[in-house]
Tab-separated table of C-alpha atoms and ligand atoms in Angstrom:
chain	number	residue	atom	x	y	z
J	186	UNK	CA	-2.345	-28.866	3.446
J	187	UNK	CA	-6.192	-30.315	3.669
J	188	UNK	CA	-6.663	-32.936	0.344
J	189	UNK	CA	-9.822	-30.938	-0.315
J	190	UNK	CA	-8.006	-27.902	-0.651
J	191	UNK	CA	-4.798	-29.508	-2.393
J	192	UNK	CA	-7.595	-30.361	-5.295
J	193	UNK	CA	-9.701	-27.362	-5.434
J	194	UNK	CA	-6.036	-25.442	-5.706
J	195	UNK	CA	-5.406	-27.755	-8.694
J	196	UNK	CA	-8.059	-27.484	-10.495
J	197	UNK	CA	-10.725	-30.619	-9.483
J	198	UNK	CA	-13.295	-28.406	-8.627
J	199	UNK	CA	-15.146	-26.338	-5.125
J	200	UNK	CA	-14.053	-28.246	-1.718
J	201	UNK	CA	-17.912	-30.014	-2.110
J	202	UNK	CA	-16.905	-31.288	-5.975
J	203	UNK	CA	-13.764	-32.854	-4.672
J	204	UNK	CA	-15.656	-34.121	-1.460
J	205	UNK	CA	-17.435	-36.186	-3.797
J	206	UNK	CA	-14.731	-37.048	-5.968
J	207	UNK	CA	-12.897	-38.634	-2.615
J	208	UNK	CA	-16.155	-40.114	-1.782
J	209	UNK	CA	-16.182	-41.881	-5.059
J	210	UNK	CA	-13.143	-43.392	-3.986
J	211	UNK	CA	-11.069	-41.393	-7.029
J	212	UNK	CA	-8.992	-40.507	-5.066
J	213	UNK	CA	-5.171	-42.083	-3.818
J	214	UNK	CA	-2.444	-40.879	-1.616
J	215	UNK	CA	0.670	-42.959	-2.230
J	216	UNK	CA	-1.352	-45.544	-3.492
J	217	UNK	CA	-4.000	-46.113	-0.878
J	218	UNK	CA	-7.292	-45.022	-1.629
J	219	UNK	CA	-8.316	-42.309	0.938
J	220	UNK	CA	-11.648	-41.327	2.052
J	221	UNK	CA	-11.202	-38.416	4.292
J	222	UNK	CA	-11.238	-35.083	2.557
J	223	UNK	CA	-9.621	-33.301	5.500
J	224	UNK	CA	-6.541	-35.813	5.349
J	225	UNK	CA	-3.133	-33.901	5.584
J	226	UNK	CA	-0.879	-34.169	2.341
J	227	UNK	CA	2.263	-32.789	1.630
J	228	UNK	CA	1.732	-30.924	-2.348
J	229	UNK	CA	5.365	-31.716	-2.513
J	230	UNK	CA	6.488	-35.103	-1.579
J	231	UNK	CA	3.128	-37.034	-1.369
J	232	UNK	CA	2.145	-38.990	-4.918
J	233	UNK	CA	-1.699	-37.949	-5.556
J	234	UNK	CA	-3.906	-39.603	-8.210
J	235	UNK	CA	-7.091	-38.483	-9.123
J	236	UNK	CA	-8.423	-41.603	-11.463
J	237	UNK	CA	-4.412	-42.951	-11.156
J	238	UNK	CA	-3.828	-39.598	-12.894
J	239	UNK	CA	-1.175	-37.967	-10.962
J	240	UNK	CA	-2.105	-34.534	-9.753
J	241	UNK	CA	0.935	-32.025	-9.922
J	242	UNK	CA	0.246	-28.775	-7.758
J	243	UNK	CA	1.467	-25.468	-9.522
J	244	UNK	CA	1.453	-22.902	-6.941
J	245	UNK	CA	2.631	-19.732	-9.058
J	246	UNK	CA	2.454	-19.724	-13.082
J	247	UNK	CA	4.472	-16.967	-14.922
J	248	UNK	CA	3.072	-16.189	-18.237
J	249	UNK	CA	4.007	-14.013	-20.841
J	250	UNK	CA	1.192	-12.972	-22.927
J	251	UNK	CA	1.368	-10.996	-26.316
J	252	UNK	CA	-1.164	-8.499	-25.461
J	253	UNK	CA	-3.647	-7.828	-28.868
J	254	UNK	CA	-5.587	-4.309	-28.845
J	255	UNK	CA	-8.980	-3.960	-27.633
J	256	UNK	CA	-8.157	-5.730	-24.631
J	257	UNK	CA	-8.233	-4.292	-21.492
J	258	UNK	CA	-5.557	-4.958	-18.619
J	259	UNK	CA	-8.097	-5.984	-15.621
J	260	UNK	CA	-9.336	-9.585	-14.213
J	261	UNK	CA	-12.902	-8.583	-14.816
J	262	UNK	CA	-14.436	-5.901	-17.352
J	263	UNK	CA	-18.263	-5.927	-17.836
J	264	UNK	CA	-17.801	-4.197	-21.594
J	265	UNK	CA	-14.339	-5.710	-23.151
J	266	UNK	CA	-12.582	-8.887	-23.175
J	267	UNK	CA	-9.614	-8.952	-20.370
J	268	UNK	CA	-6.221	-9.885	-20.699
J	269	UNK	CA	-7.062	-12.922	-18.228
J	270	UNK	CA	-10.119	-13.917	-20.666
J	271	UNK	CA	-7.143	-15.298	-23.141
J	272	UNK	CA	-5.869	-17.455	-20.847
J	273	UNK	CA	-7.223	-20.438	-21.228
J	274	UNK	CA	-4.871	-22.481	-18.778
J	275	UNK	CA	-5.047	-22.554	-14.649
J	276	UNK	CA	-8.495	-21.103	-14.761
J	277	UNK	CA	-8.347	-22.267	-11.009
J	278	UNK	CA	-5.812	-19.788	-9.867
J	279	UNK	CA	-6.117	-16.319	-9.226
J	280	UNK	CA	-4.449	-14.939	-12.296
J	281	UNK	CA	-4.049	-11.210	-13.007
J	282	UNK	CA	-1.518	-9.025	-14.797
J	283	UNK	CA	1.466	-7.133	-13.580
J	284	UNK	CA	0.867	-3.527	-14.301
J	285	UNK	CA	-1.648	-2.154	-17.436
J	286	UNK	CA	-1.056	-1.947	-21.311
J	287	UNK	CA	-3.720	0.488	-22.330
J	288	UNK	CA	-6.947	-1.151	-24.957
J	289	UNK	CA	-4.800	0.033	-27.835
J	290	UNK	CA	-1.378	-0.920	-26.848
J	291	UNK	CA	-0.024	-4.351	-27.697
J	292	UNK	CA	3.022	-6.594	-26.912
J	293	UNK	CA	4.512	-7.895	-23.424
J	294	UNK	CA	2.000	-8.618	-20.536
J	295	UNK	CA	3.235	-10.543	-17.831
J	296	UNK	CA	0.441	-12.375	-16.025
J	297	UNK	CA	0.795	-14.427	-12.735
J	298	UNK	CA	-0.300	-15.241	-9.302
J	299	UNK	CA	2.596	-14.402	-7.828
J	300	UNK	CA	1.392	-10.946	-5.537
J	301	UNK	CA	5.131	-10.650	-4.016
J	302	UNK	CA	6.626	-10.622	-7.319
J	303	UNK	CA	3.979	-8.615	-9.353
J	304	UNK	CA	4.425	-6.020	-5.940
J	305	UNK	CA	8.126	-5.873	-6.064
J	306	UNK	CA	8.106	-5.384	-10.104
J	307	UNK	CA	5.709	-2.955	-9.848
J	308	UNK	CA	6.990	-0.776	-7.024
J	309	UNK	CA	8.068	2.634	-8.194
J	310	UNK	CA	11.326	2.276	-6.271
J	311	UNK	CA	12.665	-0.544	-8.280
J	312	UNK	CA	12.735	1.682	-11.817
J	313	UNK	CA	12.284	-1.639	-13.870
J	314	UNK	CA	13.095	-0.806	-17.204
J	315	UNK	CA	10.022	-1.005	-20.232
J	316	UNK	CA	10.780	-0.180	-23.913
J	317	UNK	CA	8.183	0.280	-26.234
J	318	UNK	CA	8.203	0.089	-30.320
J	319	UNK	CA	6.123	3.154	-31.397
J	320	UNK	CA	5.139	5.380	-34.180
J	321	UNK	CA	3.852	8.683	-34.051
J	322	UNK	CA	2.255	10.843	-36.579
J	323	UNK	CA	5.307	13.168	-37.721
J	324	UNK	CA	9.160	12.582	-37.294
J	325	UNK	CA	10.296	13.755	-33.717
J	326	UNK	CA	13.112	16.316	-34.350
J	327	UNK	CA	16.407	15.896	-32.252
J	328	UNK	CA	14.724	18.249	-30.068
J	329	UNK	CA	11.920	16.655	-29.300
J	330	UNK	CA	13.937	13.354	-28.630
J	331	UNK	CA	16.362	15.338	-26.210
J	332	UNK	CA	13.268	16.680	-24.595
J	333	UNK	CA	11.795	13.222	-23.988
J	334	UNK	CA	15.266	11.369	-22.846
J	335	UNK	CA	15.769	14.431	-20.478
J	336	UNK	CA	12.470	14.066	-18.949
J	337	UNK	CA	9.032	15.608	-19.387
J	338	UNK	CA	6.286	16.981	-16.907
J	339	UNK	CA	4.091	14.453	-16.150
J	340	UNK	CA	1.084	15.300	-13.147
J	341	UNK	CA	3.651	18.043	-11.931
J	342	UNK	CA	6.736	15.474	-11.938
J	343	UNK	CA	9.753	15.320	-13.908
J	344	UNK	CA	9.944	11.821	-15.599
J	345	UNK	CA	13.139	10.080	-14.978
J	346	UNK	CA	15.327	9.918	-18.242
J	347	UNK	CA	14.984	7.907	-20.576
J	348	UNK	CA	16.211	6.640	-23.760
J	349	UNK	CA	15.144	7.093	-27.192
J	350	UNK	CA	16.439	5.642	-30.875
J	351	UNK	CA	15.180	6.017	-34.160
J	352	UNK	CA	14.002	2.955	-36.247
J	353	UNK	CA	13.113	4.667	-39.473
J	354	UNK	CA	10.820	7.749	-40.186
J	355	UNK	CA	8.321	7.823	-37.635
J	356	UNK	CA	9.029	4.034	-35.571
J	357	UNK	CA	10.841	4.979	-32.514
J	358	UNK	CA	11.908	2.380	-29.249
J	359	UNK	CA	11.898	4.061	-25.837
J	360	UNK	CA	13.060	2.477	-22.917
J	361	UNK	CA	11.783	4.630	-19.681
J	362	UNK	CA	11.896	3.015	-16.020
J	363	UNK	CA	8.863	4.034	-14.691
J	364	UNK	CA	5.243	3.732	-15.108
J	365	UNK	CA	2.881	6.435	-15.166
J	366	UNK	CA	-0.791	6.691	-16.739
J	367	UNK	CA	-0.596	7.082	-20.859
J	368	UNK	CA	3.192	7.603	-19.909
J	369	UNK	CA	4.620	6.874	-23.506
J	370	UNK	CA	1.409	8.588	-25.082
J	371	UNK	CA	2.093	11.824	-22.655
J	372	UNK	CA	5.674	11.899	-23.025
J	373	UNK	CA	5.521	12.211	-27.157
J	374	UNK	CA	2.479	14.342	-26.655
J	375	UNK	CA	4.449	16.766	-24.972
J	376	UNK	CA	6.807	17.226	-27.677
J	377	UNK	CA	3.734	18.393	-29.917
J	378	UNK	CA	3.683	14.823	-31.614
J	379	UNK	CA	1.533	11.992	-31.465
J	380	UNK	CA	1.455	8.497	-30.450
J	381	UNK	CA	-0.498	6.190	-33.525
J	382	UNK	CA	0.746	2.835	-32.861
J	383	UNK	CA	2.528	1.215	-29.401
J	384	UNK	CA	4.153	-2.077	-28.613
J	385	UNK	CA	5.757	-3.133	-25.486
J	386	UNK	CA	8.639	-5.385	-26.748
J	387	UNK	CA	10.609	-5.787	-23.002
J	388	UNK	CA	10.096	-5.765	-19.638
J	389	UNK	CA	13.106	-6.065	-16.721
J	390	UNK	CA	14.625	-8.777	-17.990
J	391	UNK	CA	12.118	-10.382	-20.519
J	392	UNK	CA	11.735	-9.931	-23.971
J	393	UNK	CA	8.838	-10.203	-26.085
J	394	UNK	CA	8.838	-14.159	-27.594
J	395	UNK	CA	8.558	-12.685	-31.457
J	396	UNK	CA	6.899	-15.972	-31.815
J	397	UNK	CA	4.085	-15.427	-30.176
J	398	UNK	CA	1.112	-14.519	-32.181
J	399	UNK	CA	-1.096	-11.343	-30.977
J	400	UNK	CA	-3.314	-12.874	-28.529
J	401	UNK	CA	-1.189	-15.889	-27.768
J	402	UNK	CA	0.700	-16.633	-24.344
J	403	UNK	CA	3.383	-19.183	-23.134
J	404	UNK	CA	4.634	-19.844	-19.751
J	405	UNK	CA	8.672	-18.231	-18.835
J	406	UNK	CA	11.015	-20.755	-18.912
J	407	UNK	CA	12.827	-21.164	-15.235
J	408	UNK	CA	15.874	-18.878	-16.199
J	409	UNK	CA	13.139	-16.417	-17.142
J	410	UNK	CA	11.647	-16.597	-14.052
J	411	UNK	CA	14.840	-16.665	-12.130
J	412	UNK	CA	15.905	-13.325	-14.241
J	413	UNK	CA	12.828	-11.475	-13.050
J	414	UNK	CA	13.029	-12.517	-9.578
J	415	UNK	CA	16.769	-11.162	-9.610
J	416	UNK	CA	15.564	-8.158	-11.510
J	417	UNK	CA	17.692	-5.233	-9.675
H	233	URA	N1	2.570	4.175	-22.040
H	233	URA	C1	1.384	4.441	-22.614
H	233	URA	O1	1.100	5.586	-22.961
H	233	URA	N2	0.525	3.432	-22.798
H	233	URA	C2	0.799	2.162	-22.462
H	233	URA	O2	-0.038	1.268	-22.672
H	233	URA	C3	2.029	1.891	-21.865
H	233	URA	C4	2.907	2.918	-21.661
């Protein structure tokens, strides 16, 4: 790739910023001080300091963020903070996040670059599996629970079953494999109940880092990334 574009991609600024920077002679490739912005580099094998500083290129980042509530899931909102607003790394690449937690939902938000991963997590076919920590209003009778594992109407479609356990009283977790609008919220609502409080504490493979502070993010470790890309 270009040198102007290898250090706008990490982070050194537009192609006319790092222009300068080269023509300030800041720049080295292998050691040699380069003045041609168009010069070909390899991101991988080439050594590239920006004030002897080497510059390591991160193509895709893979971050799990605990999602707080009145936070919407979307790169831009003119009204409410977004979930990309809390992430205060790679402001240079194009981050969004996989799928939508709704303002008042908290918990497990995965947030990348990656489009071919976010697509292939996403697609309805795959049936990756979510489960949610909730509460609702009143107790859900066996019923109701049977009713919600066998599947529910949802926009004239039967959801697919699911799985529901009892944590005390009114705290539930429900794992379901799909991802509808307000799916969680609809499903108990259809049972007469309501939804008061909602968590997302897994997603495929990944599991909510119960060290991670509301608000706070970290980046997946390789296995973790490896698990989702093997995600079945
Ligand atoms: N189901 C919901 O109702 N809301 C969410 O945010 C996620 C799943």
């Amino acid at each position: 790739m270009r040198l102007d574009k290898f250090l706008k991609d990490t982070g050194y600024g537009s192609r006319k910023e790092v222009k300068i920077l080269i023509k300030q002679k800041r720049v080295s490739v292998n050691d040699i001080i380069v003045n041609n912005e168009g010069l070909s580099v390899d991101e991988n094998n080439d050594v590239i300091k920006v004030d002897n500083e080497q510059v390591i290129y991160i193509k895709y980042v893979y971050i799990m963020l605990n999602k707080p509530q009145g936070v919407v899931s979307a790169t831009f909102d003119n009204v409410h903070t977004t979930v990309i607003d809390l992430i205060n790394d790679f402001k240079y690449l194009e981050l969004f996040p996989v799928g939508r937690l709704d303002i008042d939902t908290e918990g497990l938000l995965l947030i990348t670059n990656d489009g071919v991963l976010s697509h292939n997590l996403l697609s309805p076919k795959k049936h990756v599996d979510k489960t949610y920590f909730l509460e609702t209003d009143r107790e859900l009778t066996s019923e109701d629970m049977n009713t919600i594992e066998n599947g529910v109407l949802i926009d004239g479609q039967l959801t697919l079953p699911a799985k529901i356990e009892k944590v005390s009283n009114c705290s539930y977790h429900l794992t379901i494999h799909e991802g509808k609008f307000h799916q969680v919220k609809r499903m108990v609502a259809s049972t007469g109940k309501c939804v008061i409080y909602l968590k997302r504490i897994s997603f495929g493979p990944l599991n909510l880092d119960d060290t991670l502070k509301l608000g706070s993010y970290r980046l997946l470790t390789e296995e973790e990334i490896n698990l989702l890309k093997n995600n079945k």
